[in-house]
Short mmCIF file of C-alpha atoms in Angstrom, two decimals:
data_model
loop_
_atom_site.label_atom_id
_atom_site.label_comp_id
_atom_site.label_asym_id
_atom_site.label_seq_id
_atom_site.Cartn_x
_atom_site.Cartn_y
_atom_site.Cartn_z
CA UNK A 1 -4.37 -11.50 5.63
CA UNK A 2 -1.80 -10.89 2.54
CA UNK A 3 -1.33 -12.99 -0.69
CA UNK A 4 1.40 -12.59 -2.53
CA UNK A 5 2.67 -13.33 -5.79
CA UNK A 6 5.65 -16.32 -4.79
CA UNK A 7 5.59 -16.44 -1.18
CA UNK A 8 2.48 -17.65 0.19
CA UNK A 9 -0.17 -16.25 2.57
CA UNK A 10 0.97 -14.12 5.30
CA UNK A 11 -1.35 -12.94 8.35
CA UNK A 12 -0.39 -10.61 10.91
CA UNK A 13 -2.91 -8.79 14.04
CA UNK A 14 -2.23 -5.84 15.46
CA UNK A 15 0.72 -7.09 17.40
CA UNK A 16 1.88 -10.31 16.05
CA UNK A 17 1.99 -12.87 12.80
CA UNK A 18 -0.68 -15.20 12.45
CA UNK A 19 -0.12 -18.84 11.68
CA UNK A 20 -0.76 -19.55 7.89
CA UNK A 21 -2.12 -22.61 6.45
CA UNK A 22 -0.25 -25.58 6.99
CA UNK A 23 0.80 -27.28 3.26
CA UNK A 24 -1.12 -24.68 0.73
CA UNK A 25 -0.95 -26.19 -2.33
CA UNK A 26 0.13 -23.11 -4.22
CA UNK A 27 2.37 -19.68 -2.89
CA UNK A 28 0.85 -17.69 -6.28
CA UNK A 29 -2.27 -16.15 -4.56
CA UNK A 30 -4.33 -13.25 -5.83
CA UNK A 31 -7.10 -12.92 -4.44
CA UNK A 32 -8.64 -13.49 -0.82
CA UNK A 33 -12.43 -13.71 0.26
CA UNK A 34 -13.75 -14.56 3.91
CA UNK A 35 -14.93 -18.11 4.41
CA UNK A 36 -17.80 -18.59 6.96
CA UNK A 37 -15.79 -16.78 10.92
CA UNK A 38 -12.00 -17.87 10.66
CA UNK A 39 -11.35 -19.38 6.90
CA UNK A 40 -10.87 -17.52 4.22
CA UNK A 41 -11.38 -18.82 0.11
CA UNK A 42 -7.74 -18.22 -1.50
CA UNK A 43 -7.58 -17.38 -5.21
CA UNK A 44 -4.31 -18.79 -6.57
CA UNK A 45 -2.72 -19.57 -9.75
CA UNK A 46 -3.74 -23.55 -9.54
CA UNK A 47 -7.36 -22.68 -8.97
CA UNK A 48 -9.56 -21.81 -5.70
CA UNK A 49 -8.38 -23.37 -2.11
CA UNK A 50 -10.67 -23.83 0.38
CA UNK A 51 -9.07 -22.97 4.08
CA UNK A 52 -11.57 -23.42 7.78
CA UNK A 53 -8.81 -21.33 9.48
CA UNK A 54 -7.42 -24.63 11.42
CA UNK A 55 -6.71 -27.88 8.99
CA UNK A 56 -4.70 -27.93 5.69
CA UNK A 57 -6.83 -26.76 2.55
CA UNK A 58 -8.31 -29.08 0.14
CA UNK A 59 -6.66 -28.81 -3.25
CA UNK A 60 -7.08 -26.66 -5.67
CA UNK A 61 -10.40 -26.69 -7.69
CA UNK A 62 -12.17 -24.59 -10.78
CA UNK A 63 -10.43 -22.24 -13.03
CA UNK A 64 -6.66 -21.88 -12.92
CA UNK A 65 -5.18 -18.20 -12.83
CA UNK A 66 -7.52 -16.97 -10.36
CA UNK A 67 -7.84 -12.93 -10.72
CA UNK A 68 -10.52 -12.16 -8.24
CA UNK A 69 -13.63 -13.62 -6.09
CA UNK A 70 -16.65 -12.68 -4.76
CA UNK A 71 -19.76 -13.51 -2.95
CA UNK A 72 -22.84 -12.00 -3.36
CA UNK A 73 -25.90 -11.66 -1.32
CA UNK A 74 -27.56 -14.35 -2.38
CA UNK A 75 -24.37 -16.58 -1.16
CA UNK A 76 -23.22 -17.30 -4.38
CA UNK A 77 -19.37 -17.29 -5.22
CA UNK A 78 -18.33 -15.63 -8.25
CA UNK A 79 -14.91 -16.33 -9.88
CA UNK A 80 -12.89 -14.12 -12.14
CA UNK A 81 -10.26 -15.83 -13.85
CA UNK A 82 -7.79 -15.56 -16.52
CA UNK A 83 -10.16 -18.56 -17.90
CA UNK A 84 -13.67 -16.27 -17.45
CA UNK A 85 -16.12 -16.13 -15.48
CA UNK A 86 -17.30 -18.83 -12.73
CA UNK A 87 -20.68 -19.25 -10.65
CA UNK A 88 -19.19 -22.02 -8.14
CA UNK A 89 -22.09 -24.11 -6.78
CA UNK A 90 -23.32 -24.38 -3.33
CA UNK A 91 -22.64 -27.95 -2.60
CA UNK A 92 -20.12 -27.86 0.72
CA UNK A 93 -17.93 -31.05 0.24
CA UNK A 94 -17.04 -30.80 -3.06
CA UNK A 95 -18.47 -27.54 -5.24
CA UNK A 96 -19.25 -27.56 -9.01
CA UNK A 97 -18.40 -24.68 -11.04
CA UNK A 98 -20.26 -23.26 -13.65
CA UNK A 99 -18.64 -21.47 -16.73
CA UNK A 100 -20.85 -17.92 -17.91
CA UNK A 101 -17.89 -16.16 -19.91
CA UNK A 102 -14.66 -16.99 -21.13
CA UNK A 103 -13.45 -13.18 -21.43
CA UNK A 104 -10.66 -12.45 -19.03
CA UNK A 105 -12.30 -11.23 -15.48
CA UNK A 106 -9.93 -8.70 -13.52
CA UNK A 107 -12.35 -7.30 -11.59
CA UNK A 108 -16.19 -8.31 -9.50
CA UNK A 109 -18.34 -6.18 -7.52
CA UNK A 110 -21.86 -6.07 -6.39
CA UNK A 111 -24.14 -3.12 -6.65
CA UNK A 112 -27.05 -2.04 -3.85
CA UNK A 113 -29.67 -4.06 -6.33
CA UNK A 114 -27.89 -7.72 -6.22
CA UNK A 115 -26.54 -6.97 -9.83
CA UNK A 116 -22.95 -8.38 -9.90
CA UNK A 117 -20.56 -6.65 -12.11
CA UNK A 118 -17.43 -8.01 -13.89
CA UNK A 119 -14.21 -6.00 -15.68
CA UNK A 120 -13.63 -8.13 -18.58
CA UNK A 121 -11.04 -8.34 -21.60
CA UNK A 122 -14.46 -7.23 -23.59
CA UNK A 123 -15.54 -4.78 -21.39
CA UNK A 124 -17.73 -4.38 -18.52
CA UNK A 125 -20.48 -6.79 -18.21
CA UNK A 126 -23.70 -6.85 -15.62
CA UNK A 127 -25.63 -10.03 -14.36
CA UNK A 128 -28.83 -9.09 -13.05
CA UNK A 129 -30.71 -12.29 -12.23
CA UNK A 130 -28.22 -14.58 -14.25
CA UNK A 131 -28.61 -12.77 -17.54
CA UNK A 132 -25.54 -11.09 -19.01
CA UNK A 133 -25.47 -7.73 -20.59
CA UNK A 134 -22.23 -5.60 -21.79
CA UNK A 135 -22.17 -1.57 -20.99
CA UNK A 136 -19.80 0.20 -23.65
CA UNK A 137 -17.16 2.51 -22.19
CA UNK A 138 -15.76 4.06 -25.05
CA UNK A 139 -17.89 4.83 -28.92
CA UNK A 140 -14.85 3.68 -30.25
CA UNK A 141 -14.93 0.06 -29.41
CA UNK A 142 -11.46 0.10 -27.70
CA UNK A 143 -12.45 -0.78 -23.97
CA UNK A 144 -11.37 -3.45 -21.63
CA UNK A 145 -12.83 -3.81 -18.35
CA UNK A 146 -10.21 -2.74 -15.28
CA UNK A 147 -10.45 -2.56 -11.63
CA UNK A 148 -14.28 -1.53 -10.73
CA UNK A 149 -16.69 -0.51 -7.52
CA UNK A 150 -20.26 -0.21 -7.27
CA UNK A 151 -20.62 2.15 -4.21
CA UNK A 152 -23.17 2.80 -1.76
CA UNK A 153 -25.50 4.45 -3.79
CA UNK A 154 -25.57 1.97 -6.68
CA UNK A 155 -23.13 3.71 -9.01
CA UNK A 156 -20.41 1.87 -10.80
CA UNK A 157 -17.06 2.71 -10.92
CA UNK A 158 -14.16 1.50 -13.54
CA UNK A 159 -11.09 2.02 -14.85
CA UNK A 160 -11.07 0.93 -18.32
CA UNK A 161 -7.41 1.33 -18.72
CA UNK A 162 -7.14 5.36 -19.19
CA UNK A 163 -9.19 7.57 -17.04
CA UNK A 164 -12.48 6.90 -14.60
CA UNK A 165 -15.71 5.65 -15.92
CA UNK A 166 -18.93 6.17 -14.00
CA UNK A 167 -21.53 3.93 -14.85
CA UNK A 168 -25.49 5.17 -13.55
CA UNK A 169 -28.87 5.14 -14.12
CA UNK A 170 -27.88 2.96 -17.39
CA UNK A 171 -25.30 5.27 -18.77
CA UNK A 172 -21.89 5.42 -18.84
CA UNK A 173 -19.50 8.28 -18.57
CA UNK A 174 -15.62 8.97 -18.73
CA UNK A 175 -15.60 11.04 -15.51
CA UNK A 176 -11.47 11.30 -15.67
CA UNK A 177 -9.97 11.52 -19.05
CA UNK A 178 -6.25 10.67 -17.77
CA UNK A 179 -3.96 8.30 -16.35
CA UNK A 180 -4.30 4.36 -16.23
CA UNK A 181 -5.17 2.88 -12.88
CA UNK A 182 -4.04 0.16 -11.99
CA UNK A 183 -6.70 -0.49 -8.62
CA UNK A 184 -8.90 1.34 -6.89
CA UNK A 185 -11.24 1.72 -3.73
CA UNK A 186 -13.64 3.99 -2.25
CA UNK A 187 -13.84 5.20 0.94
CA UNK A 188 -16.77 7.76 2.11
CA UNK A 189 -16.36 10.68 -0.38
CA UNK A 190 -12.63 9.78 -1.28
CA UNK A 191 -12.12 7.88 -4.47
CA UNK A 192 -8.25 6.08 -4.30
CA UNK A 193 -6.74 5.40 -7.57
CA UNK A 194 -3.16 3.20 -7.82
CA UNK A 195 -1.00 3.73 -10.71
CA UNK A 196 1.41 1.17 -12.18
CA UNK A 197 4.34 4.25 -11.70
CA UNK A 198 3.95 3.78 -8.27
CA UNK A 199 1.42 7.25 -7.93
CA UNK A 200 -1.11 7.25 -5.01
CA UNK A 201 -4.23 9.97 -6.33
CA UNK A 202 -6.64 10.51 -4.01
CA UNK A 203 -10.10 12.21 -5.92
CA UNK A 204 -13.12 13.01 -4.26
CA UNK A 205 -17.00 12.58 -4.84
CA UNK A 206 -19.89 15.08 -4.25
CA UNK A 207 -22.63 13.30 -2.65
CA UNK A 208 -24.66 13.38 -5.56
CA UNK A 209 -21.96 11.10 -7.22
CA UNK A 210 -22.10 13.87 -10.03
CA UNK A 211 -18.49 15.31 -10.47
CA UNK A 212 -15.00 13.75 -9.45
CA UNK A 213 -12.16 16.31 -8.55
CA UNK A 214 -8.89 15.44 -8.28
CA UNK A 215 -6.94 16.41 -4.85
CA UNK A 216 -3.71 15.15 -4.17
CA UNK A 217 -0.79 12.44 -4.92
CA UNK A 218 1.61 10.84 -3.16
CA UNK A 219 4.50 8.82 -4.82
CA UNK A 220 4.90 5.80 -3.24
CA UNK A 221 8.05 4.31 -6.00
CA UNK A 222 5.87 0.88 -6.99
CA UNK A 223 3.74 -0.45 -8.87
CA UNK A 224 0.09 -0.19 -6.83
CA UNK A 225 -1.33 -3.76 -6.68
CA UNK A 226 -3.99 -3.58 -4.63
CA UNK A 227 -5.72 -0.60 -2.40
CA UNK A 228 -8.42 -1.86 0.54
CA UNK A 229 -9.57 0.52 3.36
CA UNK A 230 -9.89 -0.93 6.71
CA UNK A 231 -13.21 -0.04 8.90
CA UNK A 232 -11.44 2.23 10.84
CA UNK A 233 -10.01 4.07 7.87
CA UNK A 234 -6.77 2.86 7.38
CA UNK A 235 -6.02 2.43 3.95
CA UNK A 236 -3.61 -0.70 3.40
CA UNK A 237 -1.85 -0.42 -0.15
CA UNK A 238 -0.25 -3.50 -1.95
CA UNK A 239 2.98 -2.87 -4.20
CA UNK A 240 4.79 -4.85 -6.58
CA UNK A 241 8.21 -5.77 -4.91
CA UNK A 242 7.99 -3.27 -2.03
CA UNK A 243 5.42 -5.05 0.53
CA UNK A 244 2.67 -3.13 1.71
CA UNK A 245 2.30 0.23 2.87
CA UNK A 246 -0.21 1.68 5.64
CA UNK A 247 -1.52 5.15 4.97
CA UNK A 248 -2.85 6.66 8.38
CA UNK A 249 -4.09 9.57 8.18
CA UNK A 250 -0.71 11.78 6.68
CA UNK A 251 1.47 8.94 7.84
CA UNK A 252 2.29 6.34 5.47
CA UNK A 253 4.65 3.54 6.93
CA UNK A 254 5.98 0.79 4.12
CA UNK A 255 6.55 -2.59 5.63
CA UNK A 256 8.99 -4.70 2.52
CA UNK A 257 11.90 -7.39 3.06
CA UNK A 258 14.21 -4.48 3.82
CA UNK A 259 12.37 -4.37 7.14
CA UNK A 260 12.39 -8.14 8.13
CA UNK A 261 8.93 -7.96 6.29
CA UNK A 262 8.16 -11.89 5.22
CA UNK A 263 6.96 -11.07 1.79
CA UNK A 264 7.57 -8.55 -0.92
CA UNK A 265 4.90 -8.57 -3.76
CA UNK A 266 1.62 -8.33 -2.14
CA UNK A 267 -1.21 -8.78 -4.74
CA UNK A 268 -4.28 -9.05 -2.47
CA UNK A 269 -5.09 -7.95 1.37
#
């Protein structure tokens, strides 16, 4: 599934389109999380939309300007949101939402440990049981929370608007010094880092997590959205008014409007 910035949701297999929702109450979606087999929670500009994967969503509820969701392993969904930060309650019929920041949230991951981490406007902050506490990225005070992962063996990745950060064992560290990411993912020992000039870098990461080295880019001509790595290592890449390309392997295949392609900003997959 693909959300895009004015066009909707979009769902396609490996052979044909999938039927969207019937009547979404909003075509400005940015972010997507898996509801329960077939639905899936839709982050949109309106607020969060419930969808089973059959009937029309509900409307929209919570924070408007919806930047990113996730649920943790406790079953608790976590909103980021140009509003702050949301715990949404666990009632099924109608959720509450509870407020916890009111810092911009780009970005929400969970580490190995339960902690859930945010990107904020402030910086990055870490909930461990509930209770809030800010890590500093730079000594100068200028940071700002970016696109962040916590990977397999409980470090924490961000990109605080210039360079990497690597957050462990309570300390944080500018691993990169250059360039401003615009998303990222991580996939086995390969770190992928989108730029908003359209620049693909692929780094990669000793086992140890201890050094980053950067090994190759590919220019893709558009802003890099949104970068998510499929289980059998596909990496699928959304672009600001291109569509979406699919890196296989060396092949990379762009799918836009110029193609027939449905949509043309895609801001979450």
């Amino acid at each position: 599934w693909m959300g895009t910035a004015t066009q909707g949701l979009f769902g396609y297999s490996t052979r044909r389109p999938l039927d969207p929702p019937p009547n979404l109450h909003d075509v400005r979606i940015s972010a997507l999380m898996p509801f329960h087999e077939h639905g899936l929670w839709i982050g949109a500009d309106k607020g969060v939309l419930r969808w089973d994967g059959a009937h029309s969503p509900a409307r929209p509820f919570g924070p408007a300007h919806i930047q990113v969701m996730l649920e943790d392993g406790s079953g608790i969904v976590w909103l980021g949101s140009a509003e702050g930060l949301y715990r949404m309650g666990s009632e099924e019929a109608s959720p509450s939402v509870v407020p916890y920041s009111r810092d911009i949230v780009t970005s929400l991951y969970e580490d190995r440990e339960g902690n859930v981490w945010a990107g904020t406007s402030s910086g990055i902050v870490r909930l461990r049981r509930r209770i809030m506490g800010m890590y500093s990225l730079h000594s100068e005070g200028k940071e700002r929370g970016g696109p962040l992962f916590a990977d397999s063996r409980g470090v924490v990745w961000c990109a605080p608007g210039r360079g990497i950060v690597r957050v462990a064992n309570g300390r944080s560290e500018l691993v990169i010094k250059t360039g401003e990411y615009t998303s990222f993912a991580i996939a086995g020992t390969n770190l992928w880092l989108g730029q908003q000039d359209g620049t693909l870098v692929r780094a990669t990461i000793t086992p140890s997590a201890a050094n980053v080295s950067l090994k190759e880019r590919r220019q893709l001509g558009h802003p890099i959205i949104a970068i998510t790595p499929s289980r059998e290592g596909t990496l699928w890449i959304g672009m600001q008014n291109a569509g979406v390309a699919k890196i296989d392997g060396g092949h990379t295949t762009v799918q836009s409007n110029a193609d027939g392609f449905e949509l043309n900003t895609v801001t979450a997959v």
